[in-house]
Coordinates of C-alpha atoms in Angstrom, one line a residue:
M226 CA 213.9 64.2 -73.1
T227 CA 216.9 62.2 -74.3
A228 CA 217.6 59.8 -77.3
Y229 CA 219.0 57.4 -77.0
G230 CA 220.4 54.6 -80.1
L231 CA 221.2 50.7 -78.8
L232 CA 222.9 48.6 -81.5
V233 CA 222.7 45.2 -81.0
S234 CA 225.2 42.7 -81.6
P235 CA 225.5 40.4 -84.4
S236 CA 224.2 37.2 -83.8
H237 CA 226.0 33.5 -85.5
N238 CA 222.4 32.3 -85.6
R239 CA 220.4 34.2 -88.7
V240 CA 217.6 33.1 -88.1
Y241 CA 217.6 34.6 -84.1
A242 CA 219.4 37.5 -85.8
Q243 CA 216.6 38.1 -87.5
A244 CA 214.4 38.1 -84.8
A245 CA 217.1 40.3 -82.3
A246 CA 215.9 43.7 -82.2
D247 CA 211.9 42.8 -81.9
L248 CA 213.1 40.7 -78.4
V249 CA 215.5 43.4 -77.9
K250 CA 212.7 46.1 -77.9
A251 CA 210.9 43.8 -76.3
E252 CA 212.9 43.5 -73.6
L253 CA 213.6 47.6 -72.9
A254 CA 210.1 47.0 -72.5
V255 CA 210.0 45.4 -69.8
F256 CA 213.4 46.9 -68.4
S257 CA 211.2 50.0 -68.7
E258 CA 207.9 49.0 -66.9
R259 CA 209.3 46.6 -64.3
A260 CA 212.6 48.6 -62.9
L261 CA 212.7 52.3 -65.2
G262 CA 209.5 53.5 -63.8
G263 CA 208.1 53.3 -67.3
R264 CA 210.5 56.2 -68.4
V265 CA 211.7 54.6 -71.5
R266 CA 209.3 55.8 -74.5
D267 CA 209.5 55.6 -78.4
I268 CA 210.6 52.5 -78.5
E269 CA 211.7 51.3 -82.2
E270 CA 213.9 50.3 -85.0
T271 CA 215.3 53.4 -86.9
S272 CA 218.4 53.3 -89.4
I273 CA 220.7 55.6 -88.9
G274 CA 223.6 56.0 -91.4
G275 CA 222.2 52.5 -93.2
V276 CA 222.9 51.2 -90.0
P277 CA 219.9 49.4 -87.7
Y278 CA 219.5 50.4 -84.7
V279 CA 216.5 50.7 -81.6
T280 CA 216.5 53.5 -80.6
F281 CA 214.3 55.0 -77.6
S282 CA 213.8 58.0 -75.9
A283 CA 214.2 58.6 -72.0
D284 CA 214.4 61.1 -69.0
E285 CA 218.7 61.4 -68.6
L286 CA 219.4 58.1 -67.7
T287 CA 221.3 57.9 -64.2
E288 CA 224.2 55.5 -63.2
Q289 CA 222.4 52.6 -61.8
D290 CA 220.2 53.1 -65.3
V291 CA 223.1 52.5 -67.1
R292 CA 223.5 49.5 -64.8
L293 CA 221.3 47.6 -65.3
L294 CA 220.6 48.8 -69.5
S295 CA 223.9 47.1 -69.7
N296 CA 222.6 43.4 -69.3
L297 CA 220.2 43.8 -72.3
S298 CA 221.2 40.5 -73.8
S299 CA 221.3 41.6 -77.5
L300 CA 223.4 45.0 -76.3
Y301 CA 226.6 45.5 -78.4
A302 CA 226.7 49.1 -77.7
L303 CA 224.9 52.1 -76.5
F304 CA 225.0 56.1 -78.1
Q305 CA 223.1 59.5 -76.9
I306 CA 222.3 60.3 -79.6
E307 CA 223.1 64.5 -80.0
G308 CA 221.5 65.5 -83.6
E309 CA 223.4 63.8 -86.4
L310 CA 226.5 62.7 -83.4
L311 CA 226.6 59.2 -81.8
R312 CA 227.9 60.3 -78.3
P313 CA 229.1 57.1 -76.6
V314 CA 227.4 55.6 -73.4
G315 CA 229.9 54.1 -70.6
L316 CA 228.6 50.5 -70.3
Q317 CA 228.6 48.7 -67.3
P318 CA 227.6 45.1 -67.4
L319 CA 227.7 42.8 -64.8
D320 CA 229.8 39.7 -66.3
L321 CA 232.4 38.6 -64.2
F322 CA 234.0 36.2 -67.0
G323 CA 234.3 35.7 -70.5
S324 CA 232.2 35.4 -73.5
D325 CA 232.9 31.6 -73.9
L326 CA 231.9 30.9 -70.3
L327 CA 228.4 30.7 -72.6
T328 CA 229.8 30.4 -76.7
I329 CA 232.3 27.2 -75.8
Q330 CA 229.5 24.7 -75.5
K331 CA 227.9 23.9 -79.2
Y332 CA 225.5 20.6 -79.4
S333 CA 222.4 20.2 -80.6
G334 CA 219.5 21.4 -79.3
K335 CA 220.9 24.6 -77.5
T336 CA 219.1 27.0 -76.1
N337 CA 220.8 30.7 -78.0
E338 CA 222.6 32.1 -75.2
Y339 CA 221.2 35.7 -76.5
F340 CA 217.7 33.8 -75.4
T341 CA 219.1 32.5 -72.8
K342 CA 220.0 35.4 -70.9
L343 CA 216.8 37.1 -71.6
L344 CA 215.0 35.2 -70.1
L345 CA 216.7 35.7 -66.9
N346 CA 216.7 39.0 -67.3
V347 CA 212.7 39.1 -67.9
T348 CA 212.1 37.1 -65.0
A349 CA 214.4 38.7 -62.6
M350 CA 211.9 42.2 -63.7
A351 CA 208.8 40.1 -62.7
T352 CA 210.0 39.8 -58.9
D353 CA 209.2 42.3 -55.9
S354 CA 212.5 43.7 -56.0
P355 CA 213.4 43.7 -59.6
M356 CA 217.0 46.1 -59.0
D357 CA 218.1 43.2 -57.3
L358 CA 219.3 42.1 -60.5
I359 CA 222.4 44.6 -60.2
T360 CA 222.1 45.4 -56.7
G361 CA 221.6 41.8 -55.0
R362 CA 221.8 38.4 -55.8
P363 CA 219.1 36.7 -56.4
R364 CA 219.3 33.4 -56.6
V365 CA 218.4 30.9 -59.6
F366 CA 217.0 27.6 -60.4
D367 CA 216.4 25.7 -63.3
P368 CA 214.5 23.0 -62.9
M369 CA 215.1 21.2 -67.0
C370 CA 218.5 22.5 -67.0
G371 CA 220.3 20.5 -69.7
R372 CA 224.5 21.2 -70.6
G373 CA 223.7 24.2 -68.5
T374 CA 223.1 27.3 -70.2
T375 CA 221.5 28.9 -67.7
L376 CA 223.5 28.1 -65.2
N377 CA 226.8 29.4 -66.6
Q378 CA 224.4 32.4 -67.4
A379 CA 224.0 33.1 -63.8
M380 CA 227.2 32.2 -63.1
M381 CA 228.3 35.1 -65.7
Y382 CA 226.1 37.6 -63.4
G383 CA 228.0 36.2 -59.8
L384 CA 224.6 34.4 -58.7
D385 CA 224.6 31.3 -56.7
A386 CA 222.1 28.6 -59.3
A387 CA 221.7 25.0 -59.0
G388 CA 219.8 23.1 -61.8
M389 CA 218.3 19.5 -61.9
D390 CA 218.1 17.1 -65.5
I391 CA 217.1 14.1 -66.2
D392 CA 219.5 12.8 -69.0
G393 CA 222.8 11.6 -67.3
K394 CA 224.7 12.3 -70.5
D395 CA 224.3 15.5 -70.4
F396 CA 225.3 16.2 -66.2
D397 CA 228.2 13.5 -66.8
A398 CA 228.5 17.0 -70.0
Y399 CA 228.4 19.6 -68.3
T400 CA 230.3 18.2 -65.1
A401 CA 233.0 18.2 -67.9
F402 CA 232.5 21.3 -69.2
I403 CA 232.5 23.7 -66.4
K404 CA 235.6 21.4 -64.2
T405 CA 237.2 21.9 -67.9
W406 CA 236.6 25.5 -68.1
L407 CA 237.4 26.6 -64.7
K408 CA 240.8 25.3 -64.9
N409 CA 241.7 26.4 -68.5
N410 CA 240.9 29.6 -67.2
R411 CA 242.4 29.8 -63.9
V412 CA 239.5 30.1 -62.0
K413 CA 240.2 29.0 -58.2
H414 CA 237.3 26.4 -57.3
Q415 CA 236.0 23.0 -55.6
A416 CA 234.2 20.9 -57.4
E417 CA 233.0 17.5 -56.9
V418 CA 230.4 14.8 -57.5
T419 CA 228.5 12.7 -54.7
N420 CA 225.3 10.8 -54.9
V421 CA 222.5 11.6 -53.5
R422 CA 220.8 8.6 -50.6
R423 CA 217.6 8.8 -48.5
E424 CA 217.3 5.3 -46.5
K425 CA 220.1 3.7 -48.4
A426 CA 218.5 4.5 -51.6
V427 CA 220.4 6.5 -54.3
L428 CA 218.0 9.4 -55.3
G429 CA 220.3 10.6 -57.6
R430 CA 223.8 12.5 -58.5
R431 CA 224.7 15.7 -57.1
L432 CA 227.9 18.5 -58.6
H433 CA 228.5 21.0 -56.4
V434 CA 231.2 23.7 -57.6
T435 CA 232.0 26.7 -55.0
L436 CA 234.1 29.3 -57.4
G437 CA 235.4 32.6 -56.7
A438 CA 235.4 35.7 -59.1
S439 CA 239.2 36.3 -58.0
K440 CA 241.6 34.2 -56.1
E441 CA 241.6 37.3 -53.6
R442 CA 237.3 36.7 -53.6
Y443 CA 238.1 33.3 -53.3
K444 CA 240.2 33.2 -50.3
S445 CA 237.8 36.2 -48.6
G446 CA 235.2 33.9 -49.0
E447 CA 233.0 35.6 -51.3
T448 CA 232.6 33.0 -53.4
M449 CA 229.2 31.6 -55.7
E450 CA 228.1 28.6 -55.9
I451 CA 226.7 25.6 -58.1
T452 CA 225.4 23.0 -58.3
V453 CA 223.5 20.4 -60.1
V454 CA 221.2 17.2 -59.4
N455 CA 220.8 14.4 -62.0
A456 CA 216.8 13.1 -61.5
D457 CA 213.8 14.1 -62.3
S458 CA 212.7 17.7 -61.9
L459 CA 209.5 16.4 -60.3
G460 CA 210.8 15.8 -57.4
A461 CA 212.7 18.6 -56.9
G462 CA 211.5 18.8 -53.6
R463 CA 213.9 16.2 -52.3
F464 CA 216.9 17.9 -53.2
F465 CA 215.7 21.8 -52.6
R466 CA 214.3 23.5 -49.8
P467 CA 211.0 25.1 -49.8
A468 CA 211.9 29.0 -50.6
S469 CA 214.8 28.7 -51.9
F470 CA 215.2 30.3 -55.3
D471 CA 213.9 34.1 -56.5
L472 CA 214.0 33.0 -59.7
I473 CA 212.9 29.9 -61.8
V474 CA 214.3 29.9 -65.3
T475 CA 213.7 27.2 -67.9
D476 CA 213.9 26.2 -71.3
A477 CA 210.4 23.8 -71.8
P478 CA 210.8 20.6 -74.2
Y479 CA 210.0 21.4 -77.7
G480 CA 209.0 17.9 -78.0
V481 CA 211.7 16.8 -79.6
Q482 CA 214.7 17.2 -77.3
H483 CA 213.7 16.9 -73.7
G484 CA 211.4 14.9 -71.2
S485 CA 210.2 13.9 -67.9
R486 CA 208.7 10.4 -66.3
P487 CA 205.7 11.0 -64.4
K488 CA 205.8 10.8 -60.7
G489 CA 206.3 6.7 -59.4
A490 CA 208.3 6.0 -63.1
Q491 CA 211.0 3.8 -62.7
P492 CA 213.7 4.6 -65.5
G493 CA 214.5 2.0 -68.0
R494 CA 211.7 -0.4 -66.7
K495 CA 210.8 -1.9 -69.5
G496 CA 207.2 -1.9 -70.5
G497 CA 207.4 1.6 -68.4
P498 CA 206.2 4.8 -68.7
Q499 CA 208.4 7.1 -71.8
L500 CA 209.2 9.8 -71.3
S501 CA 206.9 12.7 -71.8
R502 CA 207.3 15.0 -74.5
S503 CA 204.2 17.2 -73.9
P504 CA 205.4 20.3 -72.4
V505 CA 201.8 21.0 -71.5
E506 CA 201.6 17.6 -69.6
L507 CA 204.8 18.2 -68.6
L508 CA 204.5 21.5 -67.2
T509 CA 201.1 20.8 -65.4
A510 CA 202.7 17.7 -63.2
A511 CA 205.8 20.0 -62.1
V512 CA 205.2 23.9 -61.6
P513 CA 203.4 23.0 -58.5
E514 CA 206.2 21.2 -57.3
W515 CA 208.9 24.1 -58.3
A516 CA 206.2 26.7 -57.1
R517 CA 207.3 24.9 -53.3
L518 CA 210.6 26.2 -54.3
L519 CA 210.0 29.6 -55.4
R520 CA 210.9 32.1 -52.2
P521 CA 207.9 34.8 -52.1
G522 CA 207.8 37.7 -54.6
G523 CA 210.1 35.6 -57.0
A524 CA 209.3 35.0 -60.2
V525 CA 209.4 32.0 -62.9
G526 CA 209.8 32.3 -66.3
I527 CA 209.4 29.5 -69.3
S528 CA 209.9 29.3 -72.9
W529 CA 208.1 27.0 -75.0
N530 CA 207.5 25.7 -78.4
T531 CA 203.8 27.6 -79.5
F532 CA 203.3 24.8 -81.7
V533 CA 202.6 22.2 -78.9
G534 CA 201.2 24.5 -76.6
R535 CA 199.2 27.3 -76.4
R536 CA 199.8 30.6 -73.9
E537 CA 196.7 29.9 -72.3
Q538 CA 197.1 26.7 -71.4
L539 CA 200.9 27.6 -69.8
A540 CA 199.0 30.7 -68.3
E541 CA 196.4 28.2 -67.0
I542 CA 199.2 25.9 -65.1
L543 CA 201.0 29.0 -63.7
A544 CA 197.8 30.5 -61.9
S545 CA 196.5 27.1 -60.8
S546 CA 200.0 26.5 -58.2
G547 CA 199.2 29.8 -56.8
L548 CA 201.1 32.2 -59.4
D549 CA 200.3 36.1 -60.7
V550 CA 201.3 35.7 -64.4
R551 CA 202.6 39.0 -65.9
D552 CA 200.6 39.8 -69.4
S553 CA 201.2 43.3 -70.2
D554 CA 201.9 44.6 -73.7
A555 CA 205.7 44.4 -72.5
Y556 CA 205.6 40.9 -72.0
R557 CA 203.8 39.3 -75.2
G558 CA 206.2 41.0 -77.5
F559 CA 208.6 37.6 -77.5
R560 CA 207.3 35.2 -80.2
H561 CA 209.7 34.4 -82.8
R562 CA 210.0 31.5 -84.9
V563 CA 213.4 29.2 -84.2
D564 CA 213.2 27.1 -87.2
Q565 CA 209.7 25.5 -89.6
A566 CA 209.1 22.9 -86.2
I567 CA 209.5 25.5 -83.3
S568 CA 207.8 28.6 -82.8
R569 CA 209.0 30.1 -79.3
D570 CA 207.7 32.4 -76.6
L571 CA 207.8 33.0 -73.1
I572 CA 206.0 33.1 -70.3
V573 CA 206.4 34.9 -66.7
A574 CA 204.9 34.9 -62.9
S575 CA 205.4 36.2 -59.7
K576 CA 204.5 34.5 -56.3
P577 CA 202.2 37.2 -54.4
S578 CA 204.5 38.4 -51.1
G579 CA 201.6 38.2 -49.0

């Protein structure tokens, strides 16, 4: 067995920084359980030279193992521990673009980008082919994408992604951001906003972006696509085909920032149904619709505020849509405090492939 030490990235968010070591320990345990055959053991926090590290032991890591671990959400550096010495392990992250793609946006209610990456990672580990995260191209859907943190993380990984959000201001803000970012970074792309019509009625607006990680890739047709629809995710099936996504990843309403209307409600109609602030109510209505968009063998990951919904409630919602909840100890290690009103956790479930 070989000993390793993982240095956790410093976070600008003080509260998240306090939880980061425990979160990456849980994330590493999921990676081990789902993709590394349980070969990563003895995961703990250890002080080395007065600096906190997450340490673990494993049979010597293969190149593919390192490629996977290089994408741990809060990984800053990885070392092989040899007595009192630390030997750096060369990292091979999937990242195709600069970190400003994830960090430059600042707004109230934004999900911490480290946590967004963690949620995407542990959801990918729950599929029937977890190593596809680094060897394939799973397609990602965020049905409540807000201003696009999940979409940007998928883009960073080189993945095709789609999102929906009912908030027109968020749609406009993300459209402006991604167009400006692509232009300023000289990324070859095409981007257009169109109305989605059915029988002469406008159902919503759609942003569609085609881009290449380099000019050469773009010219050769090796592109990725980002699609965002400004409409209620309860009607996701009107915009996307069944079984068209490998991963569904979303940050559910905390009872403060986001919401969704019941089916049939007309936005803006005086006296009509108001936005639902309960994640349990929203997910009860939405998960069956989202599950139809998930391919067999794919997985869904949802984060939520435990103060306004119990884990057992969300597990029941997912199970009632035919999804298998991942409930091992590794997947139960992600609960952490965001602020006085929010205690965040995540839950992941897979769609049977049989």
